[in-house]
mmCIF file of C-alpha atoms and ligand atoms in Angstrom:
data_model
loop_
_atom_site.group_PDB
_atom_site.id
_atom_site.type_symbol
_atom_site.label_atom_id
_atom_site.label_comp_id
_atom_site.label_asym_id
_atom_site.label_seq_id
_atom_site.Cartn_x
_atom_site.Cartn_y
_atom_site.Cartn_z
ATOM 1 C CA MET A 1 129.385 82.124 90.173
ATOM 2 C CA ASP A 2 125.822 81.103 91.074
ATOM 3 C CA VAL A 3 125.294 80.298 94.753
ATOM 4 C CA THR A 4 122.508 79.211 97.093
ATOM 5 C CA ILE A 5 121.052 81.622 99.640
ATOM 6 C CA ARG A 6 122.861 79.674 102.373
ATOM 7 C CA GLU A 7 126.191 80.148 100.561
ATOM 8 C CA LEU A 8 125.419 83.831 100.140
ATOM 9 C CA ALA A 9 124.645 84.117 103.869
ATOM 10 C CA ASP A 10 127.880 82.298 104.813
ATOM 11 C CA TRP A 11 129.840 84.595 102.518
ATOM 12 C CA LEU A 12 128.266 87.736 104.078
ATOM 13 C CA LYS A 13 129.049 86.452 107.588
ATOM 14 C CA GLY A 14 132.741 86.594 106.679
ATOM 15 C CA PHE A 15 132.768 90.355 106.115
ATOM 16 C CA ASP A 16 132.237 93.620 107.937
ATOM 17 C CA ASP A 17 131.539 97.077 106.455
ATOM 18 C CA ILE A 18 128.856 95.936 104.046
ATOM 19 C CA ALA A 19 126.932 98.128 101.603
ATOM 20 C CA VAL A 20 123.588 96.852 100.326
ATOM 21 C CA PHE A 21 122.605 98.464 97.030
ATOM 22 C CA GLY A 22 119.121 99.069 95.621
ATOM 23 C CA HIS A 23 118.191 100.248 92.131
ATOM 24 C CA ARG A 24 117.675 103.793 90.906
ATOM 25 C CA ALA A 25 114.171 105.198 91.314
ATOM 26 C CA PRO A 26 113.939 102.742 94.230
ATOM 27 C CA ASP A 27 110.538 101.117 94.789
ATOM 28 C CA GLY A 28 109.009 99.308 97.747
ATOM 29 C CA ASP A 29 110.803 96.046 96.953
ATOM 30 C CA ALA A 30 114.254 97.624 96.599
ATOM 31 C CA CYS A 31 113.869 99.853 99.665
ATOM 32 C CA GLY A 32 112.187 97.296 101.909
ATOM 33 C CA SER A 33 114.526 94.428 100.991
ATOM 34 C CA CYS A 34 117.724 96.492 101.335
ATOM 35 C CA VAL A 35 116.762 97.992 104.686
ATOM 36 C CA ALA A 36 115.634 94.626 106.106
ATOM 37 C CA VAL A 37 118.951 92.997 105.110
ATOM 38 C CA VAL A 38 120.912 95.910 106.618
ATOM 39 C CA LEU A 39 118.946 95.591 109.880
ATOM 40 C CA ALA A 40 119.800 91.864 109.950
ATOM 41 C CA LEU A 41 123.511 92.515 109.293
ATOM 42 C CA ARG A 42 123.516 95.114 112.069
ATOM 43 C CA ALA A 43 121.879 92.568 114.373
ATOM 44 C CA LEU A 44 125.013 90.455 113.754
ATOM 45 C CA GLY A 45 127.116 93.404 114.954
ATOM 46 C CA LYS A 46 128.298 94.454 111.487
ATOM 47 C CA ARG A 47 128.597 97.942 110.059
ATOM 48 C CA ALA A 48 126.124 98.027 107.191
ATOM 49 C CA LEU A 49 124.240 100.603 105.132
ATOM 50 C CA ALA A 50 121.592 100.627 102.413
ATOM 51 C CA CYS A 51 122.717 102.641 99.376
ATOM 52 C CA LEU A 52 119.651 103.853 97.484
ATOM 53 C CA PRO A 53 120.183 106.257 94.559
ATOM 54 C CA GLU A 54 118.126 109.409 95.272
ATOM 55 C CA GLY A 55 117.467 108.089 98.796
ATOM 56 C CA MET A 56 114.252 106.693 100.250
ATOM 57 C CA PRO A 57 111.328 107.978 98.153
ATOM 58 C CA GLU A 58 108.883 110.238 99.983
ATOM 59 C CA PHE A 59 106.009 107.721 99.951
ATOM 60 C CA LEU A 60 108.147 105.110 101.755
ATOM 61 C CA ARG A 61 109.529 107.395 104.461
ATOM 62 C CA PHE A 62 107.081 105.858 106.931
ATOM 63 C CA LEU A 63 109.050 102.584 106.939
ATOM 64 C CA PRO A 64 111.307 101.788 109.910
ATOM 65 C CA GLY A 65 115.087 101.752 109.480
ATOM 66 C CA GLN A 66 115.358 105.116 107.670
ATOM 67 C CA ASP A 67 118.676 105.709 109.459
ATOM 68 C CA CYS A 68 120.123 102.737 107.511
ATOM 69 C CA VAL A 69 119.835 104.617 104.215
ATOM 70 C CA VAL A 70 122.356 106.783 102.389
ATOM 71 C CA SER A 71 121.508 108.212 98.992
ATOM 72 C CA ASP A 72 124.418 108.887 96.691
ATOM 73 C CA GLY A 73 127.685 107.506 97.918
ATOM 74 C CA ASN A 74 128.269 109.682 101.000
ATOM 75 C CA LEU A 75 129.156 106.694 103.183
ATOM 76 C CA PRO A 76 130.671 107.018 106.659
ATOM 77 C CA PHE A 77 132.919 103.998 105.916
ATOM 78 C CA ALA A 78 134.548 102.417 102.872
ATOM 79 C CA PRO A 79 132.532 99.264 102.102
ATOM 80 C CA ARG A 80 134.536 96.016 101.872
ATOM 81 C CA CYS A 81 131.626 94.032 100.595
ATOM 82 C CA ALA A 82 128.693 94.934 98.328
ATOM 83 C CA LEU A 83 125.358 93.188 97.907
ATOM 84 C CA ALA A 84 122.999 94.400 95.160
ATOM 85 C CA VAL A 85 119.381 93.525 95.934
ATOM 86 C CA ASP A 86 116.563 93.811 93.338
ATOM 87 C CA VAL A 87 119.019 95.397 90.871
ATOM 88 C CA SER A 88 118.331 93.961 87.404
ATOM 89 C CA ALA A 89 121.507 95.267 85.713
ATOM 90 C CA PRO A 90 124.628 97.302 86.639
ATOM 91 C CA ASP A 91 123.254 100.507 85.072
ATOM 92 C CA MET A 92 120.267 100.243 87.434
ATOM 93 C CA LEU A 93 122.700 101.045 90.288
ATOM 94 C CA GLY A 94 122.437 104.610 88.957
ATOM 95 C CA SER A 95 124.733 107.082 90.696
ATOM 96 C CA ASN A 96 126.075 104.290 92.952
ATOM 97 C CA ARG A 97 127.405 102.118 90.124
ATOM 98 C CA ALA A 98 131.067 103.106 90.582
ATOM 99 C CA LEU A 99 130.808 102.656 94.349
ATOM 100 C CA PHE A 100 129.489 99.104 93.835
ATOM 101 C CA GLU A 101 132.071 98.231 91.207
ATOM 102 C CA ASN A 102 134.912 99.535 93.396
ATOM 103 C CA CYS A 103 134.006 97.209 96.264
ATOM 104 C CA PRO A 104 136.493 94.308 96.413
ATOM 105 C CA GLN A 105 133.677 91.779 97.053
ATOM 106 C CA ARG A 106 130.378 91.927 95.138
ATOM 107 C CA ALA A 107 127.241 89.798 95.155
ATOM 108 C CA VAL A 108 123.787 89.944 93.581
ATOM 109 C CA LEU A 109 120.431 88.843 95.024
ATOM 110 C CA ASP A 110 117.660 89.388 92.497
ATOM 111 C CA HIS A 111 114.476 88.138 90.851
ATOM 112 C CA HIS A 112 114.749 89.622 87.330
ATOM 113 C CA GLU A 113 114.997 87.067 84.527
ATOM 114 C CA SER A 114 117.057 89.581 82.523
ATOM 115 C CA ASN A 115 119.732 89.852 85.252
ATOM 116 C CA PRO A 116 123.192 89.278 83.665
ATOM 117 C CA HIS A 117 124.517 87.840 86.988
ATOM 118 C CA PHE A 118 126.885 90.783 87.375
ATOM 119 C CA GLY A 119 128.150 89.860 90.848
ATOM 120 C CA MET A 120 131.115 87.661 91.795
ATOM 121 C CA LEU A 121 128.428 85.636 93.586
ATOM 122 C CA ASN A 122 124.866 85.550 92.237
ATOM 123 C CA HIS A 123 121.566 84.262 93.479
ATOM 124 C CA VAL A 124 118.829 85.043 90.936
ATOM 125 C CA GLU A 125 115.376 83.458 91.110
ATOM 126 C CA PRO A 126 113.080 84.806 88.379
ATOM 127 C CA GLY A 127 110.109 82.914 89.830
ATOM 128 C CA ARG A 128 110.074 85.086 92.948
ATOM 129 C CA ALA A 129 107.397 87.791 93.119
ATOM 130 C CA ALA A 130 109.760 90.099 95.004
ATOM 131 C CA ALA A 131 113.367 90.308 96.125
ATOM 132 C CA GLY A 132 111.796 90.580 99.590
ATOM 133 C CA GLU A 133 110.931 86.859 99.527
ATOM 134 C CA MET A 134 114.607 85.980 99.099
ATOM 135 C CA ALA A 135 115.662 88.639 101.617
ATOM 136 C CA LEU A 136 113.615 86.796 104.257
ATOM 137 C CA LEU A 137 115.368 83.516 103.385
ATOM 138 C CA LEU A 138 118.740 85.298 103.565
ATOM 139 C CA ILE A 139 117.909 86.717 107.001
ATOM 140 C CA GLU A 140 116.910 83.223 108.167
ATOM 141 C CA GLU A 141 120.189 81.783 106.825
ATOM 142 C CA LEU A 142 122.089 84.558 108.624
ATOM 143 C CA GLY A 143 120.505 83.154 111.792
ATOM 144 C CA VAL A 144 118.907 86.466 112.742
ATOM 145 C CA PRO A 145 115.400 86.425 114.289
ATOM 146 C CA LEU A 146 112.949 88.467 112.195
ATOM 147 C CA SER A 147 112.325 91.720 114.101
ATOM 148 C CA LYS A 148 109.156 93.778 113.784
ATOM 149 C CA ASP A 149 111.071 96.433 111.816
ATOM 150 C CA MET A 150 112.561 93.897 109.380
ATOM 151 C CA ALA A 151 109.094 92.371 108.989
ATOM 152 C CA ALA A 152 107.506 95.736 108.162
ATOM 153 C CA CYS A 153 110.157 96.388 105.485
ATOM 154 C CA LEU A 154 109.769 92.929 103.952
ATOM 155 C CA PHE A 155 105.985 93.105 103.962
ATOM 156 C CA ALA A 156 106.202 96.448 102.120
ATOM 157 C CA ALA A 157 108.667 94.865 99.669
ATOM 158 C CA ILE A 158 106.561 91.872 98.705
ATOM 159 C CA SER A 159 103.288 93.780 98.772
ATOM 160 C CA SER A 160 104.785 96.366 96.372
ATOM 161 C CA ASP A 161 106.079 93.951 93.743
ATOM 162 C CA SER A 162 103.073 91.616 93.844
ATOM 163 C CA GLY A 163 100.575 94.471 93.443
ATOM 164 C CA ASN A 164 99.461 93.765 97.010
ATOM 165 C CA PHE A 165 99.225 90.010 96.265
ATOM 166 C CA ASN A 166 97.279 90.503 93.038
ATOM 167 C CA TYR A 167 99.668 89.949 90.148
ATOM 168 C CA SER A 168 100.398 86.707 88.312
ATOM 169 C CA ASN A 169 103.794 86.525 90.067
ATOM 170 C CA THR A 170 102.068 85.919 93.432
ATOM 171 C CA THR A 171 102.708 82.361 94.686
ATOM 172 C CA ALA A 172 102.144 80.343 97.824
ATOM 173 C CA GLU A 173 105.662 81.384 98.912
ATOM 174 C CA THR A 174 104.647 85.035 98.552
ATOM 175 C CA PHE A 175 101.807 84.494 101.012
ATOM 176 C CA GLU A 176 104.076 82.424 103.271
ATOM 177 C CA THR A 177 106.600 85.275 103.385
ATOM 178 C CA ALA A 178 103.787 87.722 104.137
ATOM 179 C CA ALA A 179 102.486 85.434 106.880
ATOM 180 C CA ALA A 180 105.940 85.276 108.489
ATOM 181 C CA CYS A 181 106.085 89.087 108.417
ATOM 182 C CA VAL A 182 102.623 89.476 109.947
ATOM 183 C CA ARG A 183 103.525 86.964 112.695
ATOM 184 C CA ALA A 184 106.632 89.038 113.427
ATOM 185 C CA GLY A 185 104.477 92.139 113.853
ATOM 186 C CA ALA A 186 104.094 93.799 110.416
ATOM 187 C CA ASP A 187 101.069 96.114 110.482
ATOM 188 C CA VAL A 188 99.146 95.149 107.332
ATOM 189 C CA ASP A 189 96.601 97.980 107.443
ATOM 190 C CA GLY A 190 99.233 100.577 108.338
ATOM 191 C CA ILE A 191 101.663 99.580 105.574
ATOM 192 C CA THR A 192 99.146 99.021 102.773
ATOM 193 C CA GLY A 193 97.262 102.142 103.841
ATOM 194 C CA ARG A 194 100.394 104.232 103.267
ATOM 195 C CA ILE A 195 101.323 102.526 99.996
ATOM 196 C CA TYR A 196 97.912 102.061 98.333
ATOM 197 C CA ARG A 197 95.351 104.229 100.084
ATOM 198 C CA THR A 198 97.212 107.508 100.673
ATOM 199 C CA ARG A 199 98.587 109.925 98.081
ATOM 200 C CA THR A 200 99.627 113.546 98.235
ATOM 201 C CA GLU A 201 97.591 116.168 96.409
ATOM 202 C CA ALA A 202 100.542 116.747 94.052
ATOM 203 C CA ARG A 203 100.706 113.042 93.186
ATOM 204 C CA THR A 204 96.959 113.029 92.528
ATOM 205 C CA ARG A 205 97.260 116.072 90.239
ATOM 206 C CA LEU A 206 100.142 114.456 88.328
ATOM 207 C CA LEU A 207 98.024 111.333 87.821
ATOM 208 C CA GLY A 208 95.242 113.543 86.422
ATOM 209 C CA LEU A 209 97.588 115.310 84.003
ATOM 210 C CA ALA A 210 99.071 112.015 82.851
ATOM 211 C CA LEU A 211 95.684 110.367 82.277
ATOM 212 C CA ALA A 212 94.373 113.457 80.442
ATOM 213 C CA GLY A 213 97.041 112.769 77.798
ATOM 214 C CA LEU A 214 96.088 109.104 77.317
ATOM 215 C CA GLU A 215 96.510 107.721 73.801
ATOM 216 C CA ARG A 216 95.121 104.462 72.485
ATOM 217 C CA ASP A 217 95.709 102.288 69.451
ATOM 218 C CA GLY A 218 93.981 98.928 69.624
ATOM 219 C CA LYS A 219 95.616 96.756 72.288
ATOM 220 C CA LEU A 220 98.101 99.501 73.028
ATOM 221 C CA ALA A 221 97.780 102.472 75.436
ATOM 222 C CA TRP A 222 100.378 105.078 76.364
ATOM 223 C CA THR A 223 100.827 108.482 77.905
ATOM 224 C CA CYS A 224 103.623 110.868 78.862
ATOM 225 C CA VAL A 225 104.674 112.720 81.987
ATOM 226 C CA THR A 226 106.647 115.814 81.034
ATOM 227 C CA ASN A 227 108.843 118.070 83.150
ATOM 228 C CA GLU A 228 106.167 120.740 82.679
ATOM 229 C CA MET A 229 103.589 118.385 84.267
ATOM 230 C CA PHE A 230 105.859 117.784 87.274
ATOM 231 C CA ARG A 231 106.122 121.569 87.686
ATOM 232 C CA ARG A 232 102.381 122.191 87.302
ATOM 233 C CA ALA A 233 101.446 119.447 89.759
ATOM 234 C CA GLY A 234 104.263 120.300 92.187
ATOM 235 C CA ALA A 235 105.036 116.574 92.093
ATOM 236 C CA LEU A 236 108.158 114.558 92.914
ATOM 237 C CA ARG A 237 109.876 112.143 90.506
ATOM 238 C CA CYS A 238 108.644 109.181 92.590
ATOM 239 C CA ASP A 239 105.035 110.330 92.061
ATOM 240 C CA THR A 240 104.932 108.525 88.690
ATOM 241 C CA GLU A 241 104.930 105.166 90.509
ATOM 242 C CA ARG A 242 101.906 103.056 89.463
ATOM 243 C CA ILE A 243 100.457 105.576 86.948
ATOM 244 C CA VAL A 244 101.074 102.926 84.266
ATOM 245 C CA ASN A 245 98.666 100.575 86.069
ATOM 246 C CA TYR A 246 95.734 102.805 85.047
ATOM 247 C CA LEU A 247 96.693 102.212 81.416
ATOM 248 C CA ILE A 248 97.043 98.423 81.560
ATOM 249 C CA GLU A 249 93.754 98.235 83.495
ATOM 250 C CA ILE A 250 91.810 99.746 80.550
ATOM 251 C CA GLU A 251 89.506 97.116 79.094
ATOM 252 C CA GLY A 252 91.042 95.684 75.899
ATOM 253 C CA VAL A 253 94.532 97.081 76.504
ATOM 254 C CA GLU A 254 97.258 94.414 76.496
ATOM 255 C CA ILE A 255 100.429 96.517 76.420
ATOM 256 C CA ALA A 256 100.806 99.847 78.227
ATOM 257 C CA ALA A 257 103.662 102.350 78.213
ATOM 258 C CA LEU A 258 104.277 105.349 80.436
ATOM 259 C CA ALA A 259 106.967 107.718 79.129
ATOM 260 C CA ILE A 260 108.580 109.942 81.752
ATOM 261 C CA GLU A 261 110.679 112.869 80.596
ATOM 262 C CA GLN A 262 113.884 113.014 82.641
ATOM 263 C CA GLU A 263 115.052 116.218 84.342
ATOM 264 C CA ASP A 264 117.771 116.789 81.715
ATOM 265 C CA GLY A 265 115.059 117.034 79.028
ATOM 266 C CA GLY A 266 117.200 114.869 76.727
ATOM 267 C CA SER A 267 116.238 111.408 77.949
ATOM 268 C CA ALA A 268 113.120 109.471 78.880
ATOM 269 C CA LYS A 269 112.320 106.574 81.211
ATOM 270 C CA PHE A 270 109.630 104.060 80.296
ATOM 271 C CA SER A 271 107.424 101.883 82.444
ATOM 272 C CA LEU A 272 105.982 99.007 80.451
ATOM 273 C CA ARG A 273 103.195 96.623 81.469
ATOM 274 C CA SER A 274 101.531 93.757 79.618
ATOM 275 C CA VAL A 275 99.082 90.906 79.946
ATOM 276 C CA ALA A 276 99.804 87.357 78.777
ATOM 277 C CA PRO A 277 101.200 86.334 76.348
ATOM 278 C CA TYR A 278 103.201 89.524 75.827
ATOM 279 C CA ASN A 279 106.687 89.612 77.369
ATOM 280 C CA VAL A 280 107.705 93.275 77.597
ATOM 281 C CA ALA A 281 111.080 92.551 79.213
ATOM 282 C CA ARG A 282 112.332 90.165 76.521
ATOM 283 C CA ASP A 283 110.620 91.689 73.484
ATOM 284 C CA VAL A 284 110.588 95.434 74.172
ATOM 285 C CA ALA A 285 112.869 96.529 77.028
ATOM 286 C CA LEU A 286 115.897 94.261 76.455
ATOM 287 C CA PRO A 287 116.297 95.039 72.714
ATOM 288 C CA LEU A 288 116.317 98.751 73.612
ATOM 289 C CA GLY A 289 118.827 98.363 76.461
ATOM 290 C CA GLY A 290 116.450 97.957 79.425
ATOM 291 C CA GLY A 291 115.111 94.990 81.352
ATOM 292 C CA GLY A 292 112.654 93.779 83.946
ATOM 293 C CA HIS A 293 109.999 91.089 84.168
ATOM 294 C CA GLU A 294 107.642 89.506 81.606
ATOM 295 C CA ARG A 295 104.699 91.699 82.604
ATOM 296 C CA ALA A 296 106.536 94.735 84.047
ATOM 297 C CA ALA A 297 109.671 96.144 82.494
ATOM 298 C CA GLY A 298 111.488 99.427 81.952
ATOM 299 C CA ILE A 299 114.076 101.257 79.889
ATOM 300 C CA THR A 300 115.796 104.615 79.922
ATOM 301 C CA ILE A 301 116.517 105.996 76.443
ATOM 302 C CA GLN A 302 118.986 108.828 75.878
ATOM 303 C CA ARG A 303 116.736 110.681 73.442
ATOM 304 C CA PRO A 304 114.184 113.474 73.895
ATOM 305 C CA LEU A 305 110.759 112.272 75.055
ATOM 306 C CA ARG A 306 108.871 112.166 71.719
ATOM 307 C CA GLU A 307 111.724 110.544 69.826
ATOM 308 C CA ALA A 308 112.204 107.932 72.550
ATOM 309 C CA LEU A 309 108.455 107.273 72.635
ATOM 310 C CA ASP A 310 108.410 106.657 68.871
ATOM 311 C CA MET A 311 111.225 104.103 69.289
ATOM 312 C CA VAL A 312 109.336 102.249 72.004
ATOM 313 C CA LEU A 313 105.998 102.309 70.171
ATOM 314 C CA ALA A 314 107.655 101.039 66.982
ATOM 315 C CA ARG A 315 109.142 98.120 68.929
ATOM 316 C CA VAL A 316 105.804 97.368 70.646
ATOM 317 C CA ARG A 317 103.915 97.427 67.321
ATOM 318 C CA GLU A 318 106.222 94.684 66.039
ATOM 319 C CA ILE A 319 104.904 92.287 68.672
ATOM 320 C CA VAL A 320 101.176 93.113 68.942
HETATM 321 P P1 5GP B 401 108.961 100.261 86.785
HETATM 322 O O1 5GP B 401 108.131 100.413 85.567
HETATM 323 O O2 5GP B 401 108.120 99.916 87.980
HETATM 324 O O3 5GP B 401 109.906 101.399 87.007
HETATM 325 O O4 5GP B 401 109.908 99.010 86.515
HETATM 326 C C1 5GP B 401 109.380 97.756 86.169
HETATM 327 C C2 5GP B 401 110.483 96.730 86.199
HETATM 328 O O5 5GP B 401 111.432 96.993 85.170
HETATM 329 C C3 5GP B 401 111.266 96.720 87.491
HETATM 330 O O6 5GP B 401 111.465 95.388 87.852
HETATM 331 C C4 5GP B 401 112.564 97.413 87.167
HETATM 332 O O7 5GP B 401 113.622 96.905 87.911
HETATM 333 C C5 5GP B 401 112.736 97.160 85.680
HETATM 334 N N1 5GP B 401 113.334 98.337 85.033
HETATM 335 C C6 5GP B 401 112.811 99.583 85.017
HETATM 336 N N2 5GP B 401 113.615 100.439 84.338
HETATM 337 C C7 5GP B 401 114.675 99.706 83.901
HETATM 338 C C8 5GP B 401 115.871 100.016 83.150
HETATM 339 O O8 5GP B 401 116.100 101.173 82.737
HETATM 340 N N3 5GP B 401 116.738 98.986 82.934
HETATM 341 C C9 5GP B 401 116.505 97.717 83.390
HETATM 342 N N4 5GP B 401 117.407 96.761 83.146
HETATM 343 N N5 5GP B 401 115.406 97.392 84.097
HETATM 344 C C10 5GP B 401 114.494 98.356 84.353
HETATM 345 MN MN1 MN B 402 111.630 93.807 92.708
#
């Protein structure tokens, strides 16, 4: 059933012991939105936790509310009610999928057009730059004043998914959400400094290795990050975040793909980016079992890196 944010808020008010779920390889939007909602539920006196597969990534550990987060299902209480935020499809719940599906009450709050509305209650707005925009509306409907900590999390969320208010998904509402967060005390320089202007040496070395392997064919650019590169750079899995931007920013490139070998060596995750008119969610990711947004989508393919890459490139070449 599709519901309004007010209906979703009223529904949440009726429960205690709530688990808020983010997606696997959680990014700023998933982490910031989930933690902010958990802080709001706690402000109402509820037991609530943010379930993030693999936990809070290293580069977001500066955010407040870290004590709200559990990684892979080791919850101190059995959740009665589950809310998936920024999760485009059930498989994106990763290692927490069974935990979500075993909750007696389940809802979805998301901004991915490809979302199959997999909750009992669903509020999906594809026009939103970030789930964080809707998380603010949810917090308002819950009747909870926006605290400085919630504001910091939401600012990180919307800044992350809008490319720090640069991408085509950025709207007046995106800026209005940001303004509300800044008024409530979000530290713009502090948050964006951590997200955009600070990287570990290992992350920098991984970026170098990835860009050294750049390949180009007309409007198309791609590169791979292998397990060997992670080892050589001493990098974490989350250190691949935003490498794909360097590919789509190359003059003349209109579709970019970053292929990331998974730890098992037998599967690969793809980050896809495009410029108008190409829709990488609908035309590339979805047909191969993934999803996402028009200009930013992803897939995980259960094949070794090179084989998976050939599948993705073949699909991309059909649309360019
Ligand atoms: P990223 O490239 O930043 O990991 O992901 C870009 C977008 O695609 C995000 O909105 C993310 O939720 C979505 N996405 C990434 N990987 C997958 C996937 O394996 N399946 C689905 N359904 N969506 C994905
Ligand atoms: Mn998002």
